[in-house]
Structure formats: C-alpha cells, structure tokens
Amino acid sequence: MNRAGVVLLCSLLIVASHSLATDYQKLSGYVRQFLSQGNHHTSLTRSSSAIDSPTLTAFLKVDEEQSANVCRQYGLRKYAQKGDIAIVSIPLGSLGPLSHHPAVHRIEASPSACLCMDTTAIIVGASSLHHSPITLLCKQSEQVRAHPSPLTGKGVVLGIMDVGFDLTHPNFYDPQTGTCRIGAFWDQLSKDTVDSSLPVGCDFVGADAVKAQCHSIDGLIQTHGTHTLGIAAGSGHTSPYRGIAYDADLCIVSNAVSSDIELIDSADYYKYTSATDALGFKYIFDYADSLDKPCVASFSEGYPPYLDEEDSLFSAFLDSLTGPGRIIVAAAGNESYYKTYMHKPAGQEAAGAFIQTDKEQAFYRIKADGPLYFNVLAYADDKEPTGILHFASDSLYRDSLLTDTLFLAGDTITAFVDRYPSTFSADTVYNILLVANKALKDLCPLALVIEGTDTHAEVFGSSTYALTTRNNIDPQWNAAEVGHNVHAPGCFPSVICVGATAHRLGFINYQGEYKDHAAGRTIGWRSPYSSFGPTMNGLQKPDVMAPGDNIISSYSSYYIEANPDASDISSDVEHFDFQGRTYAWNANTGTSMACPVVAGVIALWLQAKPDLTREEIINAFSHTCRQPDTSLTYPNDQYGYGEIDAYRGLLYLLGIDGIEDVSRQHTIPRQQPVIYNLNGQRLSTPQKGINIMGGKKYIFNSIK
C-alpha cells in the first residue's frame, strides 16, 4: 500500500471512530475542526506542553427549559442565553456525547476575526449636526420654549470591539474635564482573570480603572482600535481630527484576532471564536443598559464565513441583541483586490481557476446541489498538467474526511477533503484544505477544477487563499470572479454592513512627504478594495458606504514606541507630546475606517431619536444616501443604498425633510440662524402654532 493509501485508511478509521460518538449533523465546520484537533485552518503552532482538556467557546441551540440540566450534565459553563441560543464553554471530551442529547439541536462556532483596515465629518454631513441644527419646542402652560440640541453623541453609548487600544490617548479624554471617557473595558487577552465571570480575559469598570491599564494587552503590536475609536468618537484633543460623535460615552472590548496568536496560549486558542465576539457585543449593550442609554456598537473586523448558514446561531444571537436603541455596525471587508469566488453553472461541464497564495496551505469551501468531481491540477511543464489530485463526491460518504498526496519533484501537496450535508438546504458542503511543504506560489502552477455537467457548484476562497486566471498556462480555467466576499458578521441580516468610498486621495506625512494613493480611485466612488455582495446565501450587502481612504485619527503611543521602524508609521501625519508621551495622528485606509464613521453618525441620530431601529435606519438610507454611480439601480451589491448623509438622514428620521431649501443644503454655522416651521414658512423667532408631529413640536434652524 502506498503512502497516500495509508493516510487515507488512517483518516477514514479516525473519522469512523469519531462518528460512533458524534452527531456531525449538529456541528458547524469549525466545531468539527475542534473535535478532531485539526489545526490546518490556522497558522497556530501548538505548545509542547500537554493539553489535558481544551475547551471551545460556542453557540449552543438547546431547548430553553433543558438548558440548565444539559450544562450541568456535560460540564458546560454558560455565559449568556437568548431564547434557545446559549453561549457556552464546551470541554473537548463532552462535545461528542453532547451532540447526541435530544434537547441539543446545533453546536456552532467560527474562527476569530481579522482586521479590515478631519474632513470625514464634513463629507458625510455630520459637521452640520454638530452646530445646533434642531430646536425642539415643548408646550408647557401655554408657553413655548426652545431647547437647542447640538448633536455630538451626548447621552449615547458608543461601543467599539477591536484590538490595539491606547487607553491614555488624549483623544479619549473629555476636553473640558480632562477625564477619560471610556467607562468600561473588557480586555479578552488579559491574564488577570481571578473571580472573572467572563470566558476569557478581565474587565475594568470606571475611568480610573480603565486608564490604569494604559493599553490593551496587544497594544504593543496592534493600534487598529485606537484609530477606529478615534474616528467614531475621538475628541480631537487640540487637532482638527475630531471624531463624529465626540461627546459619546465609550465602552470598548479588546478581542482577539488572527494576528494576536502569539499572545494566546495554544491550549486556549478555541476559546476565542465568533461566540466570544458575540459576548463582546453583549458586554457593550449590557453596559448601555446599566446607564439606561441608547447604544451603537462598531466592529471593524470580520472573517470569511464558512458558509452563511454555518453562522446561523451567531446571526440569530446578534439579532436577539439588536432592537430599538441597540444597533450593530460592521465592516464589509477589504477583499475586492482579489478574486475569491467561482461558480460552475448547471449545464456546463467544468469550471476552474488557478490558486493564488503565498501560504503553505489553501482552504476553500464548496457548495453543490448534486454529484461532482473536483481536481487539483499541477502544471509542471506550464502547458499540460503533470500531476492530478482527483476526488469524486460518491467516494466521500457522509461526514467523511478523505486525504491524498501528490508528489512533485521532491515537493508534496496533501489534500484534506471534508464532506457533509448542509443542515439548511439540499446542498452538500465540501471543505478542501491543501497543505504543501512550502509556499504554494513557489510550486508549479496549481488549478482547482470542478466537474459535473448537471450540478451547480460554488467555490468560496478568501484574500489569503485567492483564485486567479493564467491565460499563458491554461486559459480554459478562467472562472475566478471578484465579489461574494462580504465578511461575517457584516453579512448577517441584523447587522448594518459598511463599505468604503474614496475621497482623500493622498496626504502629507509628519516628515513632509506626500503620500499619493490615487491609483484606481475616483472621488466619491467605491474604493477598489471594498468587499461587495451578494452574500453566500444571496443577501444584498453592503447596506451603506462611508469614506474609508486615508482617514486621519489617533494612533497608539505604545505601538509607536515598540515599533519605531514599522512601515505604517510613515503614514503618521503629526506627532505631539502629552503628559510625557509621544502620540500621533495617522492616516489609514479600509472598510475598518468607514465602519466607525457610520457608527458615529448613528450615535448622533440616536441622540435625537433614542429608540431608533435598524429598519428605520435602512429606510433613511433608502431615501437620503448619496448615489454616485447613476448607471446603477439602488440598492445594489456594490454600494448598498449609497454613501451616508448624516444631515439629510436625520431630517428624514424626524420627518422634516420636506423643506426643500433646508433638506438639500447642509448648514454652515453663523451668528443668527434662520428658523423654519414644518410648512417651510420662515420665522424670525420661535412661535406658537407650528405643526405637531408625533406628539412633539419641531422647528429647524437653517443658516442661509
């Protein structure tokens, strides 16, 4: 028996033994990975110390009345429950038996996320809302009193879940009092877990306790969160780089992303999953509940979903968290420089594309509605494939793992193929992992080819494991496309998903050098990297766009101190000293930057309308967003409803957008405002008898 045959036999025996004790139909793909302790989907290197009982933080769909008994019976620790969905910690040894319990219907988790990475407030119209555009009139004892209400985020909790926070940056202080505005902080990488009720890390409540931490545990290697928090809600300190909702109360969660792996003990890796992120959102909303304030949570991270249905419990849990005054905003992702998708229509014999990655592995998800063959073709002579890894769907029985190895002039490529029926449709799902002895780009060209004339099949990769066309080698494998690349959780129905537009095409850094980033960009249009839909299950995403290119915001002093030669320091536009430390303003680009712009605008809207819902926000988008490409019908999979307009959106939400010369022009502050009533009649001073809407009386201050 050859080596590949031995590997195959061993793999099938391993899977067969697990199958006796596990109901795989109830497990998501990532949970299957945890069960087998297969570590091929990550770059994690396990520690040499023995792992006695690793645990997984996961979603558990369980009959609500049976939840406590199930947790007790299998040694689970429960951290949250919304209806029949709980977030629990599951010991590896309990996973198989747990899956057979009749009250347990689904066990799900996905990997930790990765990062999606001045004039902005003016571009989106937020500056107009910072200058008392609205006056609410209340009738008390026949007296009409005017109450100016500048929209700055005051009275609203703005939550950010991200990495790399500098808790001492003056951008997060109240300029008047000099106090830290961050009221609560959960650092999921903290080792100070004594008496903590959280699955990982530790939280710190109160400005003094937060500030005493100085930075998040990953603050020496990351600075992303310092930047996104500044965009959403930074005070600006003494600079022009003030955030959108600069008076908002702040709550932050420093979670773990793929680039934080070096800070995580390998035994704890599976504690950091999408379920842990879901608890981060709950932490933010719980803090807002404790203050009885509305809240918007911003998440400039994401991950390529295994398949949308693989994250059904994550999606449902976030849906249970959101509602009136509870909004989640997430970045779409920066995947569109890469072709990450291909499909083979029914009636077409085959479709394929070449693999493009600088990693030693590549991972793809396939969804198919019938029998198929898939092949990995190796083009050693650049014209005809000289090596083939061939798999047929009928050779992969339900819940099986098949492996095979291709030997190429001293190099090896091993394929691991996992097959299981979709829990949510008639399709069959295949996970294909290729592992080589060196970076795949250093091997001969490799093509992934799908065959099966009567079958419709889709292949999903990612920017890390992209697909491409190589006409000089074999032009028939040209099915790779851009799109279908929106990250989770932005792809979920209850989350507002944000793509990026380009406005600032360059900037001058602190060394006086002009950084030109105009290539491929048109001012006001979608940035070329911004991910777009549809999602894997056909939803139209993103929902809205915001500026994402060269956005200037705060950078971590601790990151700068620890990484003085880092390439991104050249994007610093200014350095300044504060209380003995050197801080920076930095220009950064990505849907990571667009996301907190939208979160900040929604915080302004929540200040005016604290019970605002996602549905009302989407409706406002549909009527007020700027739509740059007039050749498209809106909403669409590239722009959603278009680019957010804070000013016009608020008018629409308050029902006062019908005043033509007000709704079409953003205000510019001046000493004496001109006042209009709801009929558009110009008033010199507030008067009685104006129209009543929703039980309240409104007038609008417009500067002419």
Short mmCIF file of C-alpha atoms in Angstrom, two decimals, residues 166 169 219-223 510 554-566 568-569 572 574-576 581-586:
data_model
loop_
_atom_site.label_atom_id
_atom_site.label_comp_id
_atom_site.label_asym_id
_atom_site.label_seq_id
_atom_site.Cartn_x
_atom_site.Cartn_y
_atom_site.Cartn_z
CA ASP A 166 -4.07 53.13 23.77
CA HIS A 169 -4.52 58.85 24.27
CA GLY A 219 -1.30 47.33 22.43
CA LEU A 220 2.42 46.85 21.75
CA ILE A 221 1.77 45.01 18.47
CA GLN A 222 -1.57 46.50 17.39
CA THR A 223 -3.02 50.01 17.10
CA TYR A 510 4.82 64.26 9.52
CA SER A 554 -5.39 58.65 16.66
CA TYR A 555 -2.56 56.08 16.81
CA SER A 556 -1.23 54.23 19.85
CA SER A 557 1.77 55.78 21.57
CA TYR A 558 2.71 52.34 22.88
CA TYR A 559 2.69 50.85 19.39
CA ILE A 560 4.87 53.69 18.07
CA GLU A 561 7.27 53.27 20.99
CA ALA A 562 7.56 49.49 20.48
CA ASN A 563 7.71 49.63 16.65
CA PRO A 564 9.61 52.80 15.65
CA ASP A 565 10.56 51.33 12.27
CA ALA A 566 7.13 49.95 11.36
CA ASP A 568 2.75 52.28 8.89
CA ILE A 569 4.50 54.95 10.99
CA ASP A 572 1.65 59.46 10.65
CA GLU A 574 1.59 64.57 13.09
CA HIS A 575 3.42 63.69 16.32
CA PHE A 576 2.74 65.54 19.56
CA ARG A 581 4.48 60.55 25.97
CA THR A 582 4.61 60.94 22.18
CA TYR A 583 1.29 60.44 20.42
CA ALA A 584 0.33 60.54 16.76
CA TRP A 585 -2.38 61.24 14.24
CA ASN A 586 -2.20 58.71 11.43
#
